[in-house]
Amino acid sequence: MCDLRIVIGDKAYSSWSLRAWLILKMSGLPFEEIKVKLRQPDTAAAIRRYSPSGKVPLLYDGDLRIWESLAIGEYLAERVATPALWPADGEARAVARAVSAEMHAGFGALRRDFPMDCGRREKKSPQGEAATDIARITEIWRHCRATYGQGGPFLFGTFSVADGMLAPVASRFLTYNIPLDRVSGAYRDALLALPAMQEWMRDAAAES
């Protein structure tokens, strides 16, 4: 049995599971995946068997339990030296943490009006607060790519926890065919082209 085990929900719908799973996958560490089917009569009880918060995801490292996506990212960044999961430069690292925290705490209208659904495709125009959320997200993407993204296709060049936190947004933009500027569209495509993201999307499509 692997020391690392991650408890996640349905890959089609669980945006928080995607965040933690993708960061773990990109860490290169071996892990076991435990899935709990969401939206079932026994879902809450099933999750409670693993998670003290009653939510997914949850990471086990041996007997240690970490039950929150951003905390999982921080823990994995401390555990692995290569690949680094935060930017090496102190200024870029501070901005990456700010971006991750803003994503973690905000954008409620986007979450409400454009829920993650990896198997769905429709044209849907953002309105009101959701449009404001999308404008702020793409502002972050353009700023980070222009200021810190010279070393690769991700926000801070190479993949970081911040990219993992934003991966469900890229999925939403694909699902709802959200028009994007050139820089934001290229970043969305870079995230979606990751082999790990492709694996997640295939698994999501295979779910009943």
Tab-separated table of C-alpha atoms in Angstrom:
chain	number	residue	atom	x	y	z
A	1	MET	CA	0.000	0.000	0.000
A	2	CYS	CA	1.222	3.518	-0.796
A	3	ASP	CA	1.809	5.891	2.099
A	4	LEU	CA	-0.050	8.550	0.123
A	5	ARG	CA	-3.759	8.042	-0.498
A	6	ILE	CA	-6.166	10.662	-1.775
A	7	VAL	CA	-9.917	10.557	-1.252
A	8	ILE	CA	-11.821	12.314	-4.032
A	9	GLY	CA	-15.329	12.696	-5.391
A	10	ASP	CA	-16.639	12.203	-8.923
A	11	LYS	CA	-14.120	13.427	-11.469
A	12	ALA	CA	-16.855	14.952	-13.596
A	13	TYR	CA	-18.053	17.315	-10.866
A	14	SER	CA	-15.624	17.629	-7.945
A	15	SER	CA	-13.568	20.736	-8.615
A	16	TRP	CA	-11.833	20.660	-5.237
A	17	SER	CA	-10.853	17.035	-5.789
A	18	LEU	CA	-9.316	17.983	-9.130
A	19	ARG	CA	-7.174	20.660	-7.507
A	20	ALA	CA	-5.593	18.371	-4.936
A	21	TRP	CA	-5.374	15.353	-7.259
A	22	LEU	CA	-3.634	17.325	-10.015
A	23	ILE	CA	-1.057	18.810	-7.642
A	24	LEU	CA	-0.406	15.337	-6.243
A	25	LYS	CA	-0.120	13.861	-9.738
A	26	MET	CA	2.307	16.594	-10.798
A	27	SER	CA	4.429	15.986	-7.700
A	28	GLY	CA	5.464	12.633	-9.176
A	29	LEU	CA	4.866	10.843	-5.884
A	30	PRO	CA	3.104	7.457	-6.064
A	31	PHE	CA	-0.345	7.398	-4.519
A	32	GLU	CA	-3.532	5.382	-4.189
A	33	GLU	CA	-6.849	6.905	-5.266
A	34	ILE	CA	-10.041	6.381	-3.264
A	35	LYS	CA	-13.271	7.584	-4.886
A	36	VAL	CA	-16.530	8.434	-3.154
A	37	LYS	CA	-19.539	8.854	-5.418
A	38	LEU	CA	-21.239	12.183	-4.848
A	39	ARG	CA	-24.953	13.053	-4.898
A	40	GLN	CA	-25.989	9.733	-3.358
A	41	PRO	CA	-28.074	9.083	-0.219
A	42	ASP	CA	-25.019	7.684	1.583
A	43	THR	CA	-22.446	10.193	0.270
A	44	ALA	CA	-22.159	12.184	3.506
A	45	ALA	CA	-21.662	9.058	5.591
A	46	ALA	CA	-19.161	7.649	3.102
A	47	ILE	CA	-17.055	10.796	3.203
A	48	ARG	CA	-17.224	10.973	6.992
A	49	ARG	CA	-15.492	7.598	7.158
A	50	TYR	CA	-12.405	9.356	5.834
A	51	SER	CA	-12.685	13.098	6.366
A	52	PRO	CA	-13.295	14.967	9.641
A	53	SER	CA	-14.635	17.943	7.642
A	54	GLY	CA	-17.180	15.811	5.809
A	55	LYS	CA	-15.789	17.022	2.486
A	56	VAL	CA	-13.433	15.845	-0.218
A	57	PRO	CA	-10.585	15.845	-1.020
A	58	LEU	CA	-8.547	14.375	1.795
A	59	LEU	CA	-4.908	13.278	1.664
A	60	TYR	CA	-3.526	10.489	3.812
A	61	ASP	CA	0.207	10.261	4.404
A	62	GLY	CA	0.394	7.168	6.561
A	63	ASP	CA	-1.816	8.045	9.530
A	64	LEU	CA	-1.693	11.787	8.876
A	65	ARG	CA	-4.890	13.251	7.388
A	66	ILE	CA	-4.961	16.572	5.482
A	67	TRP	CA	-8.473	17.548	4.489
A	68	GLU	CA	-8.294	20.757	2.498
A	69	SER	CA	-7.051	21.364	-1.065
A	70	LEU	CA	-4.730	24.298	-0.484
A	71	ALA	CA	-3.267	22.672	2.624
A	72	ILE	CA	-2.659	19.521	0.571
A	73	GLY	CA	-0.802	21.612	-1.995
A	74	GLU	CA	1.327	23.244	0.684
A	75	TYR	CA	2.121	19.886	2.259
A	76	LEU	CA	3.157	18.333	-1.031
A	77	ALA	CA	5.299	21.357	-1.894
A	78	GLU	CA	7.182	20.857	1.371
A	79	ARG	CA	7.539	17.119	0.820
A	80	VAL	CA	9.007	17.178	-2.707
A	81	ALA	CA	12.095	19.081	-3.803
A	82	THR	CA	11.818	18.284	-7.508
A	83	PRO	CA	9.648	19.282	-9.203
A	84	ALA	CA	9.219	22.410	-7.084
A	85	LEU	CA	5.539	23.126	-6.571
A	86	TRP	CA	6.029	26.810	-5.737
A	87	PRO	CA	8.171	29.286	-7.723
A	88	ALA	CA	11.767	29.497	-6.526
A	89	ASP	CA	11.821	33.309	-6.644
A	90	GLY	CA	10.471	34.842	-3.437
A	91	GLU	CA	8.401	37.549	-5.130
A	92	ALA	CA	6.849	35.106	-7.580
A	93	ARG	CA	6.190	32.638	-4.754
A	94	ALA	CA	4.337	35.293	-2.736
A	95	VAL	CA	2.181	36.179	-5.740
A	96	ALA	CA	1.511	32.484	-6.448
A	97	ARG	CA	0.287	32.034	-2.886
A	98	ALA	CA	-1.914	35.125	-3.176
A	99	VAL	CA	-3.405	33.826	-6.438
A	100	SER	CA	-4.046	30.431	-4.860
A	101	ALA	CA	-5.690	31.955	-1.785
A	102	GLU	CA	-7.870	34.265	-3.896
A	103	MET	CA	-9.046	31.299	-5.957
A	104	HIS	CA	-9.677	29.300	-2.809
A	105	ALA	CA	-11.779	31.965	-1.131
A	106	GLY	CA	-13.479	33.758	-3.980
A	107	PHE	CA	-15.348	33.607	-7.274
A	108	GLY	CA	-18.583	32.330	-5.801
A	109	ALA	CA	-20.695	33.533	-8.703
A	110	LEU	CA	-18.579	31.605	-11.193
A	111	ARG	CA	-18.893	28.468	-9.087
A	112	ARG	CA	-22.660	28.936	-8.794
A	113	ASP	CA	-23.484	29.831	-12.394
A	114	PHE	CA	-20.871	27.674	-14.142
A	115	PRO	CA	-20.489	24.474	-12.092
A	116	MET	CA	-17.769	22.059	-13.118
A	117	ASP	CA	-19.102	19.321	-15.377
A	118	CYS	CA	-16.347	17.708	-17.441
A	119	GLY	CA	-18.766	15.797	-19.643
A	120	ARG	CA	-20.918	18.751	-20.611
A	121	ARG	CA	-20.558	21.127	-23.568
A	122	GLU	CA	-22.759	24.157	-24.078
A	123	LYS	CA	-22.491	27.791	-25.032
A	124	LYS	CA	-23.314	29.961	-22.042
A	125	SER	CA	-22.649	33.693	-21.759
A	126	PRO	CA	-21.511	35.001	-18.370
A	127	GLN	CA	-23.611	37.750	-16.844
A	128	GLY	CA	-23.400	40.011	-13.808
A	129	GLU	CA	-21.187	38.813	-10.963
A	130	ALA	CA	-20.043	35.733	-12.882
A	131	ALA	CA	-18.784	37.975	-15.698
A	132	THR	CA	-16.948	40.064	-13.091
A	133	ASP	CA	-15.365	36.896	-11.670
A	134	ILE	CA	-14.195	35.802	-15.119
A	135	ALA	CA	-12.755	39.237	-15.851
A	136	ARG	CA	-10.773	39.109	-12.595
A	137	ILE	CA	-9.509	35.588	-13.269
A	138	THR	CA	-8.298	36.433	-16.760
A	139	GLU	CA	-6.682	39.591	-15.369
A	140	ILE	CA	-4.713	37.378	-12.965
A	141	TRP	CA	-3.751	35.037	-15.784
A	142	ARG	CA	-2.492	37.838	-18.042
A	143	HIS	CA	-0.546	39.505	-15.238
A	144	CYS	CA	1.162	36.322	-14.064
A	145	ARG	CA	1.993	35.160	-17.578
A	146	ALA	CA	3.473	38.552	-18.502
A	147	THR	CA	5.374	39.074	-15.258
A	148	TYR	CA	6.469	35.587	-14.170
A	149	GLY	CA	5.690	33.143	-16.975
A	150	GLN	CA	8.843	33.275	-19.080
A	151	GLY	CA	10.039	29.788	-18.151
A	152	GLY	CA	7.129	27.791	-19.568
A	153	PRO	CA	3.408	27.851	-20.413
A	154	PHE	CA	2.033	28.119	-16.882
A	155	LEU	CA	1.342	31.109	-14.647
A	156	PHE	CA	4.828	31.102	-13.189
A	157	GLY	CA	6.556	29.310	-16.058
A	158	THR	CA	6.625	25.782	-14.693
A	159	PHE	CA	3.649	24.096	-13.038
A	160	SER	CA	2.900	25.207	-9.480
A	161	VAL	CA	0.217	24.855	-6.834
A	162	ALA	CA	-1.396	27.989	-8.312
A	163	ASP	CA	-1.983	26.172	-11.606
A	164	GLY	CA	-3.549	23.269	-9.749
A	165	MET	CA	-5.891	25.650	-7.960
A	166	LEU	CA	-6.996	27.138	-11.287
A	167	ALA	CA	-7.360	23.888	-13.235
A	168	PRO	CA	-11.138	23.583	-12.598
A	169	VAL	CA	-11.591	27.075	-14.042
A	170	ALA	CA	-9.926	25.941	-17.271
A	171	SER	CA	-12.346	23.011	-17.311
A	172	ARG	CA	-15.311	25.334	-16.830
A	173	PHE	CA	-14.147	27.603	-19.649
A	174	LEU	CA	-14.059	24.564	-21.943
A	175	THR	CA	-17.435	23.242	-20.790
A	176	TYR	CA	-19.272	26.511	-21.351
A	177	ASN	CA	-17.269	27.755	-24.356
A	178	ILE	CA	-16.261	30.980	-22.623
A	179	PRO	CA	-14.510	33.376	-25.044
A	180	LEU	CA	-11.029	34.348	-23.868
A	181	ASP	CA	-8.289	36.709	-24.905
A	182	ARG	CA	-5.222	35.224	-26.613
A	183	VAL	CA	-3.064	34.954	-23.480
A	184	SER	CA	-5.818	33.470	-21.324
A	185	GLY	CA	-6.849	31.041	-24.044
A	186	ALA	CA	-3.285	29.813	-24.450
A	187	TYR	CA	-2.962	29.285	-20.703
A	188	ARG	CA	-6.281	27.404	-20.551
A	189	ASP	CA	-5.089	25.167	-23.386
A	190	ALA	CA	-1.748	24.514	-21.653
A	191	LEU	CA	-3.544	23.343	-18.520
A	192	LEU	CA	-5.974	21.157	-20.429
A	193	ALA	CA	-3.142	19.620	-22.469
A	194	LEU	CA	-1.316	18.313	-19.404
A	195	PRO	CA	-1.254	14.496	-19.541
A	196	ALA	CA	-2.564	14.455	-15.988
A	197	MET	CA	-5.500	16.663	-16.969
A	198	GLN	CA	-6.173	14.475	-19.983
A	199	GLU	CA	-6.230	11.440	-17.681
A	200	TRP	CA	-8.690	13.175	-15.346
A	201	MET	CA	-10.963	14.122	-18.238
A	202	ARG	CA	-10.927	10.576	-19.635
A	203	ASP	CA	-11.820	9.160	-16.233
A	204	ALA	CA	-14.582	11.742	-15.861
A	205	ALA	CA	-16.046	10.761	-19.229
A	206	ALA	CA	-16.050	7.111	-18.171
A	207	GLU	CA	-18.087	7.743	-15.031
A	208	SER	CA	-21.718	6.741	-15.174
